[in-house]
Amino acid sequence: MRVSKKAEERRNEILDAADELFGQKGFDGTSTNDILTKVGIARGTLYHHFKSKEDIMDALIERHAVHLLGAAQEIAADKSIPVNERIIRVVMSLNISGENGKEIMEHIHKPQNALMHQKIQKVIINGVPPILTGIIREGIDQGLFSTPYPYECMEMIVAYTNIVFDDDIVNLTNEELASRIQALIFNVERLLGVESGSLMYMMRMFDGIT
């Protein structure tokens, strides 16, 4: 007997199944038949919700991004947290390390999931700078920072960290990584127009990658 389900419920079932299969077999190693079998639906039902396997991947990335960026936006909007602490908390909330986070990162860093990895990078580089820029503008208003280019500063920092600290792109020893982090903070201080050494407290943000 066929079970009729609401569209949103069925769509989420397909996404959950695809997420699990991509994790086990990789994006390229998972066929639409694998997804059909796991969910127990006909091909027409799958294509009613998604045009292609890549369409499913895009929806999965969007789902992860909404969760990830939503948490960061919530922290960024909390004016009760001092500006400097808020920057740290926002960045640390983006370190995918909780619940499914580790699985997601292992999953997208597999060679067979290179396209997914690229798409996640795009989400981060486009989605994170606006969140951080709002906090930096507050810091400028409070006299903590001085830069005519708050968005561009955040974009440069996010792009740099997203590439250089991605060990699929740049292989660093622990010593090289520690040096890159210190150099980053040194240069961020200059980008934001603050005294040398005044942002060293931000080393906390990198606890998860050193």
PDB file of C-alpha atoms in Angstrom:
ATOM      1  CA  MET A   1       0.000   0.000   0.000  1.00  0.00           C
ATOM      2  CA  ARG A   2       1.446   3.354  -1.042  1.00  0.00           C
ATOM      3  CA  VAL A   3       1.781   5.973   1.661  1.00  0.00           C
ATOM      4  CA  SER A   4       0.790   9.522   0.744  1.00  0.00           C
ATOM      5  CA  LYS A   5       2.826  12.182   2.527  1.00  0.00           C
ATOM      6  CA  LYS A   6       2.821  15.955   2.565  1.00  0.00           C
ATOM      7  CA  ALA A   7       5.231  17.503   0.057  1.00  0.00           C
ATOM      8  CA  GLU A   8       7.521  19.078   2.665  1.00  0.00           C
ATOM      9  CA  GLU A   9       7.723  15.857   4.675  1.00  0.00           C
ATOM     10  CA  ARG A  10       8.537  13.830   1.556  1.00  0.00           C
ATOM     11  CA  ARG A  11      11.118  16.392   0.424  1.00  0.00           C
ATOM     12  CA  ASN A  12      12.871  16.200   3.802  1.00  0.00           C
ATOM     13  CA  GLU A  13      12.827  12.394   3.654  1.00  0.00           C
ATOM     14  CA  ILE A  14      14.601  12.533   0.299  1.00  0.00           C
ATOM     15  CA  LEU A  15      17.157  15.021   1.659  1.00  0.00           C
ATOM     16  CA  ASP A  16      17.799  12.943   4.783  1.00  0.00           C
ATOM     17  CA  ALA A  17      18.328   9.804   2.689  1.00  0.00           C
ATOM     18  CA  ALA A  18      20.607  11.606   0.225  1.00  0.00           C
ATOM     19  CA  ASP A  19      22.615  13.161   3.070  1.00  0.00           C
ATOM     20  CA  GLU A  20      23.230   9.732   4.575  1.00  0.00           C
ATOM     21  CA  LEU A  21      24.102   8.150   1.217  1.00  0.00           C
ATOM     22  CA  PHE A  22      26.429  10.988   0.189  1.00  0.00           C
ATOM     23  CA  GLY A  23      28.184  10.519   3.529  1.00  0.00           C
ATOM     24  CA  GLN A  24      28.595   6.774   2.950  1.00  0.00           C
ATOM     25  CA  LYS A  25      29.271   6.609  -0.785  1.00  0.00           C
ATOM     26  CA  GLY A  26      30.104  10.163  -1.818  1.00  0.00           C
ATOM     27  CA  PHE A  27      28.110  12.337  -4.196  1.00  0.00           C
ATOM     28  CA  ASP A  28      29.509  10.734  -7.347  1.00  0.00           C
ATOM     29  CA  GLY A  29      29.130   7.227  -5.921  1.00  0.00           C
ATOM     30  CA  THR A  30      25.441   7.686  -5.093  1.00  0.00           C
ATOM     31  CA  SER A  31      22.922   7.075  -7.850  1.00  0.00           C
ATOM     32  CA  THR A  32      19.352   8.331  -7.997  1.00  0.00           C
ATOM     33  CA  ASN A  33      18.333   4.660  -7.782  1.00  0.00           C
ATOM     34  CA  ASP A  34      20.128   4.428  -4.419  1.00  0.00           C
ATOM     35  CA  ILE A  35      18.053   7.359  -3.157  1.00  0.00           C
ATOM     36  CA  LEU A  36      14.820   5.922  -4.577  1.00  0.00           C
ATOM     37  CA  THR A  37      15.453   2.569  -2.899  1.00  0.00           C
ATOM     38  CA  LYS A  38      16.344   4.115   0.458  1.00  0.00           C
ATOM     39  CA  VAL A  39      13.242   6.324   0.565  1.00  0.00           C
ATOM     40  CA  GLY A  40      10.990   3.737  -1.089  1.00  0.00           C
ATOM     41  CA  ILE A  41       9.508   6.034  -3.723  1.00  0.00           C
ATOM     42  CA  ALA A  42       9.008   6.034  -7.487  1.00  0.00           C
ATOM     43  CA  ARG A  43      11.284   7.994  -9.820  1.00  0.00           C
ATOM     44  CA  GLY A  44       8.433  10.364 -10.692  1.00  0.00           C
ATOM     45  CA  THR A  45       8.022  11.303  -7.019  1.00  0.00           C
ATOM     46  CA  LEU A  46      11.728  12.120  -6.731  1.00  0.00           C
ATOM     47  CA  TYR A  47      11.671  14.295  -9.869  1.00  0.00           C
ATOM     48  CA  HIS A  48       8.536  16.045  -8.638  1.00  0.00           C
ATOM     49  CA  HIS A  49      10.678  17.470  -5.797  1.00  0.00           C
ATOM     50  CA  PHE A  50      14.127  17.647  -7.411  1.00  0.00           C
ATOM     51  CA  LYS A  51      15.198  17.940 -11.047  1.00  0.00           C
ATOM     52  CA  SER A  52      18.521  16.173 -10.560  1.00  0.00           C
ATOM     53  CA  LYS A  53      20.985  14.757  -8.056  1.00  0.00           C
ATOM     54  CA  GLU A  54      22.855  18.087  -8.096  1.00  0.00           C
ATOM     55  CA  ASP A  55      19.559  19.803  -7.258  1.00  0.00           C
ATOM     56  CA  ILE A  56      19.355  17.552  -4.174  1.00  0.00           C
ATOM     57  CA  MET A  57      22.916  18.475  -3.232  1.00  0.00           C
ATOM     58  CA  ASP A  58      22.130  22.188  -3.578  1.00  0.00           C
ATOM     59  CA  ALA A  59      19.108  21.775  -1.305  1.00  0.00           C
ATOM     60  CA  LEU A  60      21.220  19.927   1.273  1.00  0.00           C
ATOM     61  CA  ILE A  61      23.841  22.674   1.228  1.00  0.00           C
ATOM     62  CA  GLU A  62      21.123  25.293   1.605  1.00  0.00           C
ATOM     63  CA  ARG A  63      19.708  23.384   4.574  1.00  0.00           C
ATOM     64  CA  HIS A  64      23.125  23.203   6.260  1.00  0.00           C
ATOM     65  CA  ALA A  65      23.802  26.874   5.411  1.00  0.00           C
ATOM     66  CA  VAL A  66      20.498  28.070   6.875  1.00  0.00           C
ATOM     67  CA  HIS A  67      21.305  26.272  10.124  1.00  0.00           C
ATOM     68  CA  LEU A  68      24.913  27.479  10.203  1.00  0.00           C
ATOM     69  CA  LEU A  69      24.368  31.107   9.192  1.00  0.00           C
ATOM     70  CA  GLY A  70      21.174  31.338  11.251  1.00  0.00           C
ATOM     71  CA  ALA A  71      23.092  30.552  14.443  1.00  0.00           C
ATOM     72  CA  ALA A  72      25.741  33.157  13.540  1.00  0.00           C
ATOM     73  CA  GLN A  73      23.107  35.800  12.758  1.00  0.00           C
ATOM     74  CA  GLU A  74      21.373  35.176  16.073  1.00  0.00           C
ATOM     75  CA  ILE A  75      24.630  35.793  17.977  1.00  0.00           C
ATOM     76  CA  ALA A  76      25.496  38.837  15.850  1.00  0.00           C
ATOM     77  CA  ALA A  77      22.126  40.424  16.641  1.00  0.00           C
ATOM     78  CA  ASP A  78      22.519  40.060  20.427  1.00  0.00           C
ATOM     79  CA  LYS A  79      23.528  43.598  21.464  1.00  0.00           C
ATOM     80  CA  SER A  80      23.896  42.485  25.087  1.00  0.00           C
ATOM     81  CA  ILE A  81      27.178  40.766  24.121  1.00  0.00           C
ATOM     82  CA  PRO A  82      30.173  43.149  23.771  1.00  0.00           C
ATOM     83  CA  VAL A  83      31.400  43.649  20.190  1.00  0.00           C
ATOM     84  CA  ASN A  84      34.736  41.845  20.651  1.00  0.00           C
ATOM     85  CA  GLU A  85      33.126  38.840  22.321  1.00  0.00           C
ATOM     86  CA  ARG A  86      30.406  38.722  19.678  1.00  0.00           C
ATOM     87  CA  ILE A  87      32.968  38.478  16.862  1.00  0.00           C
ATOM     88  CA  ILE A  88      34.583  35.495  18.597  1.00  0.00           C
ATOM     89  CA  ARG A  89      31.253  33.772  19.242  1.00  0.00           C
ATOM     90  CA  VAL A  90      30.084  34.266  15.655  1.00  0.00           C
ATOM     91  CA  VAL A  91      33.292  32.788  14.235  1.00  0.00           C
ATOM     92  CA  MET A  92      33.240  29.890  16.700  1.00  0.00           C
ATOM     93  CA  SER A  93      29.604  29.140  15.830  1.00  0.00           C
ATOM     94  CA  LEU A  94      30.770  28.660  12.226  1.00  0.00           C
ATOM     95  CA  ASN A  95      33.290  26.003  13.243  1.00  0.00           C
ATOM     96  CA  ILE A  96      31.239  22.990  12.212  1.00  0.00           C
ATOM     97  CA  SER A  97      32.014  20.698  15.093  1.00  0.00           C
ATOM     98  CA  GLY A  98      28.798  19.843  16.873  1.00  0.00           C
ATOM     99  CA  GLU A  99      26.299  17.040  16.256  1.00  0.00           C
ATOM    100  CA  ASN A 100      26.264  16.447  12.476  1.00  0.00           C
ATOM    101  CA  GLY A 101      28.919  19.069  11.886  1.00  0.00           C
ATOM    102  CA  LYS A 102      31.937  16.807  11.969  1.00  0.00           C
ATOM    103  CA  GLU A 103      30.196  14.343   9.674  1.00  0.00           C
ATOM    104  CA  ILE A 104      29.260  17.152   7.281  1.00  0.00           C
ATOM    105  CA  MET A 105      32.847  18.367   7.081  1.00  0.00           C
ATOM    106  CA  GLU A 106      34.304  14.881   6.643  1.00  0.00           C
ATOM    107  CA  HIS A 107      31.633  14.247   4.073  1.00  0.00           C
ATOM    108  CA  ILE A 108      32.325  17.369   1.943  1.00  0.00           C
ATOM    109  CA  HIS A 109      36.103  16.943   2.185  1.00  0.00           C
ATOM    110  CA  LYS A 110      36.027  13.544   0.492  1.00  0.00           C
ATOM    111  CA  PRO A 111      37.526  13.745  -3.034  1.00  0.00           C
ATOM    112  CA  GLN A 112      34.284  12.462  -4.550  1.00  0.00           C
ATOM    113  CA  ASN A 113      32.427  15.396  -2.984  1.00  0.00           C
ATOM    114  CA  ALA A 114      34.644  18.138  -4.452  1.00  0.00           C
ATOM    115  CA  LEU A 115      31.678  19.937  -6.024  1.00  0.00           C
ATOM    116  CA  MET A 116      29.823  19.990  -2.715  1.00  0.00           C
ATOM    117  CA  HIS A 117      32.966  21.336  -1.034  1.00  0.00           C
ATOM    118  CA  GLN A 118      33.196  24.133  -3.599  1.00  0.00           C
ATOM    119  CA  LYS A 119      29.529  25.035  -3.116  1.00  0.00           C
ATOM    120  CA  ILE A 120      29.925  25.174   0.688  1.00  0.00           C
ATOM    121  CA  GLN A 121      32.914  27.491   0.278  1.00  0.00           C
ATOM    122  CA  LYS A 122      30.783  29.769  -1.884  1.00  0.00           C
ATOM    123  CA  VAL A 123      28.073  29.886   0.791  1.00  0.00           C
ATOM    124  CA  ILE A 124      30.623  30.819   3.480  1.00  0.00           C
ATOM    125  CA  ILE A 125      32.453  33.457   1.412  1.00  0.00           C
ATOM    126  CA  ASN A 126      29.162  35.101   0.424  1.00  0.00           C
ATOM    127  CA  GLY A 127      27.207  34.583   3.644  1.00  0.00           C
ATOM    128  CA  VAL A 128      29.647  35.288   6.486  1.00  0.00           C
ATOM    129  CA  PRO A 129      31.122  38.737   5.629  1.00  0.00           C
ATOM    130  CA  PRO A 130      27.745  40.558   5.884  1.00  0.00           C
ATOM    131  CA  ILE A 131      27.178  39.063   9.357  1.00  0.00           C
ATOM    132  CA  LEU A 132      30.601  40.126  10.626  1.00  0.00           C
ATOM    133  CA  THR A 133      30.371  43.528   8.921  1.00  0.00           C
ATOM    134  CA  GLY A 134      27.370  44.493  11.038  1.00  0.00           C
ATOM    135  CA  ILE A 135      29.392  43.871  14.219  1.00  0.00           C
ATOM    136  CA  ILE A 136      32.437  45.718  12.851  1.00  0.00           C
ATOM    137  CA  ARG A 137      30.248  48.749  12.050  1.00  0.00           C
ATOM    138  CA  GLU A 138      29.065  48.753  15.661  1.00  0.00           C
ATOM    139  CA  GLY A 139      32.708  48.601  16.734  1.00  0.00           C
ATOM    140  CA  ILE A 140      33.488  51.604  14.505  1.00  0.00           C
ATOM    141  CA  ASP A 141      30.603  53.549  16.079  1.00  0.00           C
ATOM    142  CA  GLN A 142      31.965  52.692  19.527  1.00  0.00           C
ATOM    143  CA  GLY A 143      35.485  53.811  18.586  1.00  0.00           C
ATOM    144  CA  LEU A 144      36.909  50.282  18.790  1.00  0.00           C
ATOM    145  CA  PHE A 145      37.827  50.000  15.100  1.00  0.00           C
ATOM    146  CA  SER A 146      38.739  52.442  12.350  1.00  0.00           C
ATOM    147  CA  THR A 147      38.324  51.442   8.715  1.00  0.00           C
ATOM    148  CA  PRO A 148      36.456  52.937   5.757  1.00  0.00           C
ATOM    149  CA  TYR A 149      36.068  49.412   4.321  1.00  0.00           C
ATOM    150  CA  PRO A 150      34.398  47.177   6.942  1.00  0.00           C
ATOM    151  CA  TYR A 151      32.765  44.814   4.426  1.00  0.00           C
ATOM    152  CA  GLU A 152      35.860  44.478   2.263  1.00  0.00           C
ATOM    153  CA  CYS A 153      37.991  43.761   5.363  1.00  0.00           C
ATOM    154  CA  MET A 154      35.659  40.953   6.423  1.00  0.00           C
ATOM    155  CA  GLU A 155      35.490  39.569   2.888  1.00  0.00           C
ATOM    156  CA  MET A 156      39.308  39.422   2.665  1.00  0.00           C
ATOM    157  CA  ILE A 157      39.583  37.718   6.050  1.00  0.00           C
ATOM    158  CA  VAL A 158      36.839  35.164   5.358  1.00  0.00           C
ATOM    159  CA  ALA A 159      38.218  34.360   1.881  1.00  0.00           C
ATOM    160  CA  TYR A 160      41.746  33.942   3.263  1.00  0.00           C
ATOM    161  CA  THR A 161      40.753  31.716   6.188  1.00  0.00           C
ATOM    162  CA  ASN A 162      38.366  29.679   4.049  1.00  0.00           C
ATOM    163  CA  ILE A 163      41.180  28.785   1.641  1.00  0.00           C
ATOM    164  CA  VAL A 164      44.428  28.778   3.641  1.00  0.00           C
ATOM    165  CA  PHE A 165      42.956  26.921   6.638  1.00  0.00           C
ATOM    166  CA  ASP A 166      41.305  24.322   4.419  1.00  0.00           C
ATOM    167  CA  ASP A 167      43.729  21.395   4.432  1.00  0.00           C
ATOM    168  CA  ASP A 168      42.289  20.120   1.156  1.00  0.00           C
ATOM    169  CA  ILE A 169      43.751  23.224  -0.486  1.00  0.00           C
ATOM    170  CA  VAL A 170      46.807  24.161   1.603  1.00  0.00           C
ATOM    171  CA  ASN A 171      48.701  21.526   3.572  1.00  0.00           C
ATOM    172  CA  LEU A 172      50.262  23.095   6.668  1.00  0.00           C
ATOM    173  CA  THR A 173      52.291  21.657   9.517  1.00  0.00           C
ATOM    174  CA  ASN A 174      51.153  22.637  13.036  1.00  0.00           C
ATOM    175  CA  GLU A 175      54.015  25.124  13.175  1.00  0.00           C
ATOM    176  CA  GLU A 176      53.042  26.677   9.828  1.00  0.00           C
ATOM    177  CA  LEU A 177      49.408  26.833  10.893  1.00  0.00           C
ATOM    178  CA  ALA A 178      50.295  28.628  14.146  1.00  0.00           C
ATOM    179  CA  SER A 179      52.418  31.102  12.156  1.00  0.00           C
ATOM    180  CA  ARG A 180      49.554  31.762   9.674  1.00  0.00           C
ATOM    181  CA  ILE A 181      47.142  32.438  12.540  1.00  0.00           C
ATOM    182  CA  GLN A 182      49.523  34.917  14.182  1.00  0.00           C
ATOM    183  CA  ALA A 183      50.137  36.633  10.810  1.00  0.00           C
ATOM    184  CA  LEU A 184      46.389  36.808  10.189  1.00  0.00           C
ATOM    185  CA  ILE A 185      45.721  38.524  13.517  1.00  0.00           C
ATOM    186  CA  PHE A 186      48.695  40.855  12.951  1.00  0.00           C
ATOM    187  CA  ASN A 187      47.186  41.931   9.622  1.00  0.00           C
ATOM    188  CA  VAL A 188      43.591  42.097  10.890  1.00  0.00           C
ATOM    189  CA  GLU A 189      44.782  44.621  13.490  1.00  0.00           C
ATOM    190  CA  ARG A 190      46.062  46.801  10.652  1.00  0.00           C
ATOM    191  CA  LEU A 191      42.952  46.343   8.537  1.00  0.00           C
ATOM    192  CA  LEU A 192      40.761  47.422  11.458  1.00  0.00           C
ATOM    193  CA  GLY A 193      43.048  50.259  12.523  1.00  0.00           C
ATOM    194  CA  VAL A 194      43.781  49.059  16.062  1.00  0.00           C
ATOM    195  CA  GLU A 195      46.974  48.902  18.120  1.00  0.00           C
ATOM    196  CA  SER A 196      49.398  46.051  17.537  1.00  0.00           C
ATOM    197  CA  GLY A 197      48.692  43.188  19.931  1.00  0.00           C
ATOM    198  CA  SER A 198      45.202  44.411  20.851  1.00  0.00           C
ATOM    199  CA  LEU A 199      43.411  41.585  19.024  1.00  0.00           C
ATOM    200  CA  MET A 200      45.536  38.703  20.320  1.00  0.00           C
ATOM    201  CA  TYR A 201      42.526  37.573  22.399  1.00  0.00           C
ATOM    202  CA  MET A 202      41.044  36.431  19.071  1.00  0.00           C
ATOM    203  CA  MET A 203      43.431  33.459  19.082  1.00  0.00           C
ATOM    204  CA  ARG A 204      40.542  31.715  20.872  1.00  0.00           C
ATOM    205  CA  MET A 205      38.673  31.569  17.578  1.00  0.00           C
ATOM    206  CA  PHE A 206      41.195  29.108  16.185  1.00  0.00           C
ATOM    207  CA  ASP A 207      41.151  26.607  19.044  1.00  0.00           C
ATOM    208  CA  GLY A 208      39.298  24.105  16.878  1.00  0.00           C
ATOM    209  CA  ILE A 209      41.841  24.021  14.053  1.00  0.00           C
ATOM    210  CA  THR A 210      45.195  24.051  15.863  1.00  0.00           C
TER     211      THR A 210
END
